[in-house]
Amino acid sequence: MRLTDLKPLPRHDITSTATPSGPRGKVYLRTLGCPKNEADGSALVRHLEAAGWEVVDDPAHADAEIVNTCGFIEQTKVESLDAIFEAVERKNGGPRRLIVTGCLAQRYPQQLAGQIEGLDAIVGFNRPELVEQALRAPRANGAPACWVEKPDAVYREHTTHWTFDARHPAPLSAYVKVGDGCDNACRFCAIPLIRGRLRSRSPEAIVAEVSALVEHGSREIILVSQDTTSWGLDLPDHPGLDTLLERLNDIPGDFWIRVMYAHPAFLREEHIAAIGACEKVVPYLDMPLQHISDRMLRIMNRHTTRQETQAKIDALRRVRPGITLRTTFIIGHPGETTSDFEELLAFAADNAFERMGGFTYSAEEGTPAARFRGRVRAAVARERLERLNDAYDRWSSAQSVDRIGSRIRCLIERRLDDGSWEGRGPFDAPDIDGRVILPATDRITPGFHPVLIRRADGVDLHAVSAEKPAPLVLEKTP
């Protein structure tokens, strides 16, 4: 299949008349894309397990397979399509059931149904109950069932009807979605087309979910949304992120809170104050800037300026000394000049963001930017991105070396195949940032532990347990 064949559909409801039947079994779930999709995947796992399904880690042992897709940019579409075709090959005409859900399914259901053989059902995003129903429905005979709703109609309010036990424990690190959709209308972004307008979850539902997770063993709560700083604007009385952080901070238990996807235009003084005052909120904030040239910010419709953004960065570092700021930049957006990029590069270096990512612009059908003139040649965009990444590698490696000899609180998550332990400090989010590695000889268990940083390797750190005195032997990597 060519991605150019995947054109967006007019919004309409597609339903199935199939009724649940058949025994439950083993399910393999593969989730692609961003932490927001991970949050949807985690909710789906909990729903399936509560309904009696066994979620397994190996597709070879599964009776059914679910691919939770991403459709944000061209690269993630390709990755999602590859995952679907791999699942089709595993199915290979046998009894295995195959369901596709997530953003790609939401945006292109009829194209997927018409061009990929072997699918049993296509389900839109955020509907775990429909995925579970699709697993139990009679097998597709011909075209798969398509259960996709208009995005603004999809509103899932978590409840406390989860069961956690030794067989189904709460995750040590848990994504908690505070809302869905977005009203910001950035001109390059397809998310409003896929996910619809802002729909905040109630504070009561979020507090209930976090309380249940912490009570049953979660030690990190990661708040995600398309824009966490806009949370509550659509709710009665318009509560802000600051009030939510304060309520979560009051939940009993030993855990920390991480905030992702803060839009710089809507990060307010009271949000910054709460990040500084709430002791359970780690000194870390993910704030995708996308660009910094005032000219490009206007073209992108980012609702902010360079001066306003710098003031907020300075305020964050002032109220929370040592805070790690993660950001993301889009390189090669239509209209970007050499001068715009050089300004971005200098700004990133001046602020020395502790964690930073970048990607080249992807023209997404249906977005205003896809119709803009002034396209940047792909080779030029790639060269600019390489320069940005090279600069980041230099200053982030120096920052890691500066941590050598320090003692930090580390969340140890798992034991690796070689026996060593892997965890993260407060300055690293899962999967996208660095790791802390401890030797196999350290006798520890998953959870919080004090560690001594001994060596740096890029953004990864090597440490030893500091729960008992350890000799200070430091190794600096050039």
Coordinates of C-alpha atoms in Angstrom, one line a residue:
M1 CA 0.0 0.0 0.0
R2 CA 1.2 3.5 -0.8
L3 CA 0.7 6.1 1.9
T4 CA -0.6 8.4 -0.8
D5 CA -3.6 6.1 -1.1
L6 CA -4.5 6.9 2.5
K7 CA -6.7 10.0 2.2
P8 CA -8.8 11.3 5.1
L9 CA -12.5 10.5 5.2
P10 CA -15.4 12.8 5.8
R11 CA -16.4 12.3 9.4
H12 CA -19.2 9.8 9.9
D13 CA -20.2 7.0 12.2
I14 CA -19.6 3.4 11.1
T15 CA -21.1 0.7 13.4
S16 CA -21.2 -3.0 13.5
T17 CA -24.3 -5.2 14.2
A18 CA -22.1 -8.0 15.5
T19 CA -22.9 -9.2 19.0
P20 CA -20.4 -10.5 21.6
S21 CA -19.9 -14.2 21.7
G22 CA -17.2 -16.8 22.1
P23 CA -14.7 -17.5 24.8
R24 CA -12.0 -15.2 26.0
G25 CA -8.4 -15.9 25.3
K26 CA -4.9 -14.5 25.1
V27 CA -4.2 -11.1 23.4
Y28 CA -1.1 -9.5 22.2
L29 CA -1.1 -5.7 22.1
R30 CA 1.4 -3.6 20.1
T31 CA 1.3 0.1 20.7
L32 CA 3.1 2.6 18.5
G33 CA 3.6 6.4 18.8
C34 CA 3.7 8.9 21.6
P35 CA 3.1 8.6 25.3
K36 CA -0.5 9.7 24.8
N37 CA -1.0 6.5 22.7
E38 CA 0.8 4.6 25.5
A39 CA -1.8 5.9 27.9
D40 CA -4.6 4.6 25.6
G41 CA -2.8 1.3 25.3
S42 CA -2.5 1.0 29.1
A43 CA -6.2 1.8 29.6
L44 CA -7.0 -0.9 26.9
V45 CA -4.8 -3.5 28.8
R46 CA -6.6 -2.8 32.1
H47 CA -10.0 -3.0 30.4
L48 CA -9.2 -6.3 28.7
E49 CA -7.8 -7.9 31.8
A50 CA -10.8 -6.8 33.8
A51 CA -13.0 -8.4 31.1
G52 CA -11.1 -11.7 31.6
W53 CA -8.6 -11.6 28.7
E54 CA -4.9 -12.5 29.3
V55 CA -2.6 -9.9 27.8
V56 CA 0.7 -11.6 26.7
D57 CA 4.1 -10.3 25.7
D58 CA 4.7 -12.6 22.7
P59 CA 2.4 -12.6 19.7
A60 CA 3.3 -16.3 19.1
H61 CA 1.3 -17.2 22.2
A62 CA -1.7 -15.1 21.4
D63 CA -5.2 -16.0 20.1
A64 CA -5.7 -12.4 18.9
E65 CA -3.5 -9.4 18.1
I66 CA -4.3 -5.7 18.4
V67 CA -2.2 -3.0 16.7
N68 CA -2.7 0.4 18.4
T69 CA -1.5 2.7 15.6
C70 CA -0.2 6.2 15.3
G71 CA -0.9 8.5 12.4
F72 CA 0.6 11.8 13.4
I73 CA 3.3 12.3 10.7
E74 CA 4.4 10.3 7.6
Q75 CA 7.1 8.4 9.5
T76 CA 4.6 7.1 12.1
K77 CA 2.1 6.2 9.5
V78 CA 4.8 4.0 7.8
E79 CA 5.7 2.4 11.1
S80 CA 2.1 1.7 11.8
L81 CA 1.5 0.2 8.4
D82 CA 4.6 -2.0 8.8
A83 CA 3.3 -3.3 12.1
I84 CA -0.1 -4.1 10.6
F85 CA 1.5 -6.0 7.7
E86 CA 3.7 -7.9 10.2
A87 CA 0.6 -8.9 12.1
V88 CA -1.2 -10.0 8.9
E89 CA 1.7 -12.3 8.1
R90 CA 1.5 -13.8 11.6
K91 CA -2.2 -14.4 11.1
N92 CA -1.6 -16.0 7.7
G93 CA -5.2 -17.2 7.3
G94 CA -5.3 -19.0 10.6
P95 CA -7.6 -18.7 13.5
R96 CA -5.8 -15.6 15.0
R97 CA -8.0 -12.5 15.2
L98 CA -6.5 -9.1 14.1
I99 CA -7.9 -5.7 15.2
V100 CA -6.4 -2.3 14.3
T101 CA -7.2 0.7 16.6
G102 CA -5.7 4.1 17.3
C103 CA -5.1 7.2 15.3
L104 CA -4.4 5.6 11.9
A105 CA -7.6 3.5 12.3
Q106 CA -9.5 6.6 13.3
R107 CA -8.4 8.6 10.3
Y108 CA -8.4 6.0 7.5
P109 CA -10.8 3.2 8.4
Q110 CA -12.3 2.6 4.9
Q111 CA -8.9 2.7 3.2
L112 CA -7.4 0.2 5.7
A113 CA -10.5 -2.0 5.4
G114 CA -10.4 -1.9 1.6
Q115 CA -6.7 -2.3 1.0
I116 CA -5.4 -4.7 3.7
E117 CA -6.7 -8.2 3.7
G118 CA -6.9 -10.1 6.9
L119 CA -8.3 -7.5 9.3
D120 CA -11.2 -8.5 11.5
A121 CA -12.1 -5.2 12.9
I122 CA -11.1 -1.5 12.8
V123 CA -11.8 0.5 15.9
G124 CA -11.2 4.2 16.5
F125 CA -9.3 5.7 19.4
N126 CA -10.1 5.6 23.1
R127 CA -12.8 2.9 22.9
P128 CA -11.5 -0.1 24.8
E129 CA -15.0 -1.5 25.3
L130 CA -15.4 -1.6 21.5
V131 CA -12.1 -3.3 21.0
E132 CA -13.1 -5.9 23.6
Q133 CA -16.4 -6.4 21.8
A134 CA -14.6 -6.8 18.5
L135 CA -12.5 -9.6 20.1
R136 CA -15.7 -11.4 21.1
A137 CA -17.7 -10.8 17.9
P138 CA -18.1 -13.4 15.2
R139 CA -15.2 -13.5 12.9
A140 CA -15.3 -11.3 9.9
N141 CA -16.4 -12.9 6.6
G142 CA -15.1 -10.6 4.0
A143 CA -14.7 -6.9 4.9
P144 CA -13.8 -6.2 8.5
A145 CA -16.2 -4.5 10.9
C146 CA -15.5 -0.7 11.3
W147 CA -16.4 0.9 14.6
V148 CA -15.3 4.5 14.3
E149 CA -17.0 7.6 15.7
K150 CA -16.6 11.3 15.1
P151 CA -13.6 12.3 17.3
D152 CA -15.5 14.9 19.4
A153 CA -18.0 12.2 20.3
V154 CA -15.3 10.0 21.9
Y155 CA -15.1 10.9 25.6
R156 CA -13.9 8.4 28.0
E157 CA -14.1 9.2 31.7
H158 CA -12.0 6.6 33.7
T159 CA -13.6 5.2 36.8
T160 CA -12.2 3.3 39.7
H161 CA -13.4 -0.1 38.5
W162 CA -9.9 -1.4 38.0
T163 CA -8.6 -4.5 39.6
F164 CA -4.9 -4.8 40.5
D165 CA -3.5 -7.9 42.0
A166 CA -0.3 -10.1 41.9
R167 CA -1.3 -11.3 38.4
H168 CA -2.3 -7.9 37.1
P169 CA -0.2 -5.4 39.1
A170 CA -0.3 -1.6 38.6
P171 CA 2.6 -0.4 36.4
L172 CA 5.6 1.0 38.2
S173 CA 5.4 4.0 35.8
A174 CA 1.9 4.9 34.7
Y175 CA 0.7 7.3 32.0
V176 CA -2.5 9.2 33.1
K177 CA -4.3 11.0 30.4
V178 CA -5.9 14.3 31.6
G179 CA -7.7 15.0 28.4
D180 CA -8.0 14.5 24.7
G181 CA -8.2 16.7 21.6
C182 CA -6.9 20.2 21.1
D183 CA -8.2 23.7 20.3
N184 CA -4.9 25.3 19.5
A185 CA -5.1 25.0 15.7
C186 CA -1.3 24.8 15.0
R187 CA -1.2 25.0 11.3
F188 CA 1.1 22.0 10.8
C189 CA -0.8 19.6 13.1
A190 CA -3.3 17.0 12.2
I191 CA -4.2 16.1 15.8
P192 CA -7.5 18.2 15.8
L193 CA -8.5 16.3 12.6
I194 CA -7.9 13.0 14.3
R195 CA -8.7 13.6 18.0
G196 CA -11.1 16.5 17.8
R197 CA -11.5 19.5 20.1
L198 CA -10.3 19.7 23.7
R199 CA -12.2 17.4 26.1
S200 CA -10.8 17.6 29.6
R201 CA -11.3 14.8 32.1
S202 CA -12.8 15.8 35.4
P203 CA -10.4 16.4 38.3
E204 CA -12.3 13.8 40.3
A205 CA -11.7 11.1 37.7
I206 CA -8.0 11.9 37.4
V207 CA -7.5 12.0 41.2
A208 CA -9.4 8.6 41.5
E209 CA -7.2 7.0 38.9
V210 CA -4.0 8.3 40.3
S211 CA -5.0 7.3 43.8
A212 CA -5.8 3.7 42.6
L213 CA -2.5 3.4 40.8
V214 CA -0.4 4.7 43.7
E215 CA -2.3 2.5 46.2
H216 CA -1.4 -0.5 44.1
G217 CA 2.2 0.2 43.5
S218 CA 2.7 2.9 40.8
R219 CA 5.6 5.1 41.7
E220 CA 5.6 7.5 38.8
I221 CA 2.6 9.2 37.4
I222 CA 3.1 10.8 34.0
L223 CA 0.4 13.4 33.0
V224 CA -0.2 13.5 29.3
S225 CA -2.6 15.2 26.9
Q226 CA -2.4 17.0 23.6
D227 CA -1.8 20.1 25.7
T228 CA -1.7 19.6 29.4
T229 CA -1.6 23.4 30.1
S230 CA -5.0 23.8 28.5
W231 CA -6.5 21.2 30.9
G232 CA -9.7 22.4 32.5
L233 CA -10.5 25.3 30.2
D234 CA -13.6 23.5 29.0
L235 CA -14.8 22.4 32.5
P236 CA -17.1 24.2 34.8
D237 CA -15.3 26.9 36.8
H238 CA -12.2 26.4 34.5
P239 CA -9.8 24.7 37.0
G240 CA -6.2 25.0 35.9
L241 CA -3.3 22.7 35.8
D242 CA -2.0 24.3 39.0
T243 CA -5.1 23.1 41.0
L244 CA -4.8 19.6 39.5
L245 CA -1.1 19.4 40.5
E246 CA -2.0 20.5 44.0
R247 CA -4.7 17.9 44.4
L248 CA -2.5 15.1 43.1
N249 CA 0.4 16.3 45.3
D250 CA -1.9 15.7 48.3
I251 CA -2.5 12.1 47.5
P252 CA -0.8 9.9 50.2
G253 CA 2.0 7.7 49.0
D254 CA 5.6 7.7 47.9
F255 CA 5.5 8.6 44.2
W256 CA 6.5 11.4 41.8
I257 CA 4.5 13.3 39.1
R258 CA 5.9 14.1 35.7
V259 CA 4.2 16.7 33.4
M260 CA 4.4 16.2 29.6
Y261 CA 3.2 18.3 26.6
A262 CA 3.0 21.8 28.1
H263 CA 2.2 24.3 25.4
P264 CA 4.4 27.4 26.0
A265 CA 1.7 29.8 25.0
F266 CA -0.7 28.5 27.7
L267 CA 1.8 27.9 30.5
R268 CA 0.7 30.4 33.1
E269 CA 2.3 32.0 36.2
E270 CA 0.2 29.9 38.5
H271 CA 1.2 26.7 36.7
I272 CA 4.9 27.6 37.1
A273 CA 4.3 28.4 40.8
A274 CA 2.7 25.0 41.3
I275 CA 5.6 23.2 39.6
G276 CA 7.9 24.9 42.0
A277 CA 5.8 24.3 45.1
C278 CA 4.6 20.7 44.7
E279 CA 7.3 18.4 46.1
K280 CA 5.9 15.4 44.3
V281 CA 6.2 17.1 40.9
V282 CA 9.7 16.2 39.6
P283 CA 11.9 19.1 38.4
Y284 CA 11.2 18.2 34.8
L285 CA 8.8 19.8 32.2
D286 CA 8.2 18.7 28.6
M287 CA 7.4 21.9 26.7
P288 CA 7.5 21.4 22.9
L289 CA 8.4 24.8 21.4
Q290 CA 8.4 23.7 17.8
H291 CA 10.2 26.9 16.7
I292 CA 11.4 30.2 18.2
S293 CA 11.6 32.7 15.4
D294 CA 8.7 35.2 15.8
R295 CA 8.1 35.0 12.1
M296 CA 7.9 31.2 12.2
L297 CA 5.7 31.2 15.3
R298 CA 3.2 33.4 13.5
I299 CA 3.3 31.1 10.4
M300 CA 2.8 28.1 12.7
N301 CA 0.0 29.8 14.7
R302 CA 1.7 29.1 18.0
H303 CA 0.1 31.9 19.9
T304 CA 3.3 33.1 21.5
T305 CA 6.6 35.0 20.9
R306 CA 10.2 34.4 21.5
Q307 CA 10.3 36.9 24.3
E308 CA 7.3 35.4 26.1
T309 CA 8.8 31.9 25.8
Q310 CA 12.1 33.0 27.2
A311 CA 10.4 34.7 30.1
K312 CA 8.7 31.4 31.0
I313 CA 11.9 29.4 30.7
D314 CA 13.6 31.8 33.0
A315 CA 10.7 31.7 35.5
L316 CA 10.8 27.9 35.6
R317 CA 14.5 27.8 36.2
R318 CA 14.1 30.4 38.9
V319 CA 11.3 28.7 40.9
R320 CA 12.8 25.2 40.4
P321 CA 16.6 25.4 40.3
G322 CA 18.0 22.4 38.5
I323 CA 14.8 21.7 36.5
T324 CA 15.2 19.6 33.4
L325 CA 13.5 21.2 30.4
R326 CA 12.6 18.9 27.4
T327 CA 11.6 20.5 24.2
T328 CA 11.0 19.6 20.5
F329 CA 11.6 21.6 17.4
I330 CA 10.2 21.2 13.8
I331 CA 12.8 21.8 11.2
G332 CA 12.0 22.7 7.6
H333 CA 8.4 24.0 8.1
P334 CA 7.2 25.8 5.0
G335 CA 8.5 29.4 5.1
E336 CA 11.6 28.6 7.3
T337 CA 14.6 30.6 6.1
T338 CA 18.3 30.0 6.9
S339 CA 18.0 33.0 9.2
D340 CA 15.0 31.4 11.1
F341 CA 16.9 28.2 11.6
E342 CA 20.1 30.0 12.7
E343 CA 18.0 31.8 15.3
L344 CA 16.5 28.5 16.5
L345 CA 20.0 26.9 16.7
A346 CA 21.4 29.8 18.7
F347 CA 18.4 29.9 21.0
A348 CA 18.6 26.2 21.8
A349 CA 22.3 26.5 22.5
D350 CA 21.9 29.6 24.7
N351 CA 19.2 27.8 26.8
A352 CA 21.1 24.4 26.7
F353 CA 17.9 22.3 27.0
E354 CA 18.7 19.3 29.0
R355 CA 16.6 17.1 26.8
M356 CA 15.7 18.0 23.2
G357 CA 14.4 16.3 20.1
G358 CA 13.7 17.4 16.6
F359 CA 12.1 16.2 13.4
T360 CA 11.7 17.4 9.9
Y361 CA 8.4 18.9 8.8
S362 CA 5.8 16.4 7.4
A363 CA 3.1 17.8 5.2
E364 CA -0.1 16.3 6.7
E365 CA -3.2 16.3 4.5
G366 CA -6.0 18.5 5.7
T367 CA -3.7 20.9 7.6
P368 CA -3.3 24.5 6.5
A369 CA 0.5 24.2 6.3
A370 CA 0.2 21.5 3.7
R371 CA -1.0 24.1 1.3
F372 CA 1.7 26.7 2.1
R373 CA 4.3 27.9 -0.3
G374 CA 7.9 28.2 0.6
R375 CA 8.6 24.5 1.0
V376 CA 12.1 23.7 2.3
R377 CA 13.9 21.1 0.3
A378 CA 14.1 17.8 2.2
A379 CA 17.9 17.6 1.9
V380 CA 18.2 21.1 3.4
A381 CA 15.8 20.2 6.3
R382 CA 17.8 17.1 7.0
E383 CA 21.1 19.0 7.1
R384 CA 19.6 21.6 9.5
L385 CA 18.3 18.8 11.8
E386 CA 21.7 17.1 11.8
R387 CA 23.3 20.4 12.9
L388 CA 20.8 20.8 15.7
N389 CA 21.3 17.2 16.9
D390 CA 25.1 17.5 16.8
A391 CA 24.9 20.7 18.9
Y392 CA 22.6 19.0 21.4
D393 CA 24.8 15.9 21.7
R394 CA 27.7 18.2 22.6
W395 CA 26.1 20.1 25.4
S396 CA 24.0 17.3 26.8
S397 CA 27.1 15.0 27.1
A398 CA 28.8 17.8 29.0
Q399 CA 25.7 18.1 31.3
S400 CA 25.8 14.4 32.0
V401 CA 29.5 14.5 32.9
D402 CA 28.7 17.3 35.4
R403 CA 26.4 14.8 37.2
I404 CA 29.3 12.5 38.0
G405 CA 29.8 12.3 41.7
S406 CA 26.2 13.4 42.6
R407 CA 23.7 11.3 44.5
I408 CA 20.2 11.2 43.1
R409 CA 17.0 9.4 43.8
C410 CA 16.4 6.8 41.0
L411 CA 13.4 4.8 40.0
I412 CA 14.8 1.3 39.3
E413 CA 12.4 -0.3 36.9
R414 CA 13.7 -3.6 35.6
R415 CA 16.6 -6.1 35.4
L416 CA 18.2 -6.4 32.0
D417 CA 19.3 -9.7 30.4
D418 CA 22.9 -9.3 31.5
G419 CA 21.7 -8.9 35.1
S420 CA 22.3 -5.2 35.4
W421 CA 19.5 -2.9 36.6
E422 CA 17.9 -0.1 34.6
G423 CA 16.2 2.9 36.0
R424 CA 15.7 6.6 35.6
G425 CA 16.4 9.8 37.5
P426 CA 13.8 12.6 37.9
F427 CA 15.4 14.2 34.8
D428 CA 14.4 11.4 32.4
A429 CA 11.1 10.4 31.0
P430 CA 10.6 6.7 29.9
D431 CA 11.6 5.7 26.4
I432 CA 12.5 9.2 25.1
D433 CA 15.2 10.3 27.5
G434 CA 18.3 8.7 29.2
R435 CA 18.7 5.8 31.6
V436 CA 20.5 5.0 34.8
I437 CA 22.3 1.6 34.8
L438 CA 23.4 -0.1 37.9
P439 CA 25.7 -3.2 38.0
A440 CA 24.3 -6.7 38.5
T441 CA 26.1 -7.0 41.8
D442 CA 23.9 -4.4 43.4
R443 CA 21.2 -6.1 45.5
I444 CA 18.1 -4.0 44.9
T445 CA 14.5 -4.4 43.8
P446 CA 12.4 -2.2 41.5
G447 CA 11.4 1.0 43.2
F448 CA 13.0 4.2 44.5
H449 CA 16.7 4.0 45.5
P450 CA 19.5 6.5 46.2
V451 CA 22.3 6.0 43.7
L452 CA 25.8 7.5 43.1
I453 CA 26.6 8.5 39.6
R454 CA 30.0 7.2 38.6
R455 CA 30.1 7.4 34.8
A456 CA 28.4 9.2 31.9
D457 CA 27.8 7.9 28.4
G458 CA 25.9 10.5 26.4
V459 CA 22.6 11.1 28.3
D460 CA 22.9 7.6 29.9
L461 CA 24.4 7.4 33.4
H462 CA 26.1 4.5 35.2
A463 CA 25.7 4.4 38.9
V464 CA 25.9 2.2 42.0
S465 CA 23.5 1.9 44.9
A466 CA 24.1 4.6 47.6
E467 CA 22.0 2.9 50.3
K468 CA 25.2 2.0 51.9
P469 CA 28.6 3.7 51.7
A470 CA 30.4 3.0 48.4
P471 CA 33.9 4.0 47.4
L472 CA 33.9 7.1 45.2
V473 CA 35.5 5.9 42.0
L474 CA 34.6 8.1 39.1
E475 CA 35.1 7.6 35.4
K476 CA 34.6 10.4 32.9
T477 CA 33.9 9.6 29.3
P478 CA 35.4 12.1 26.9

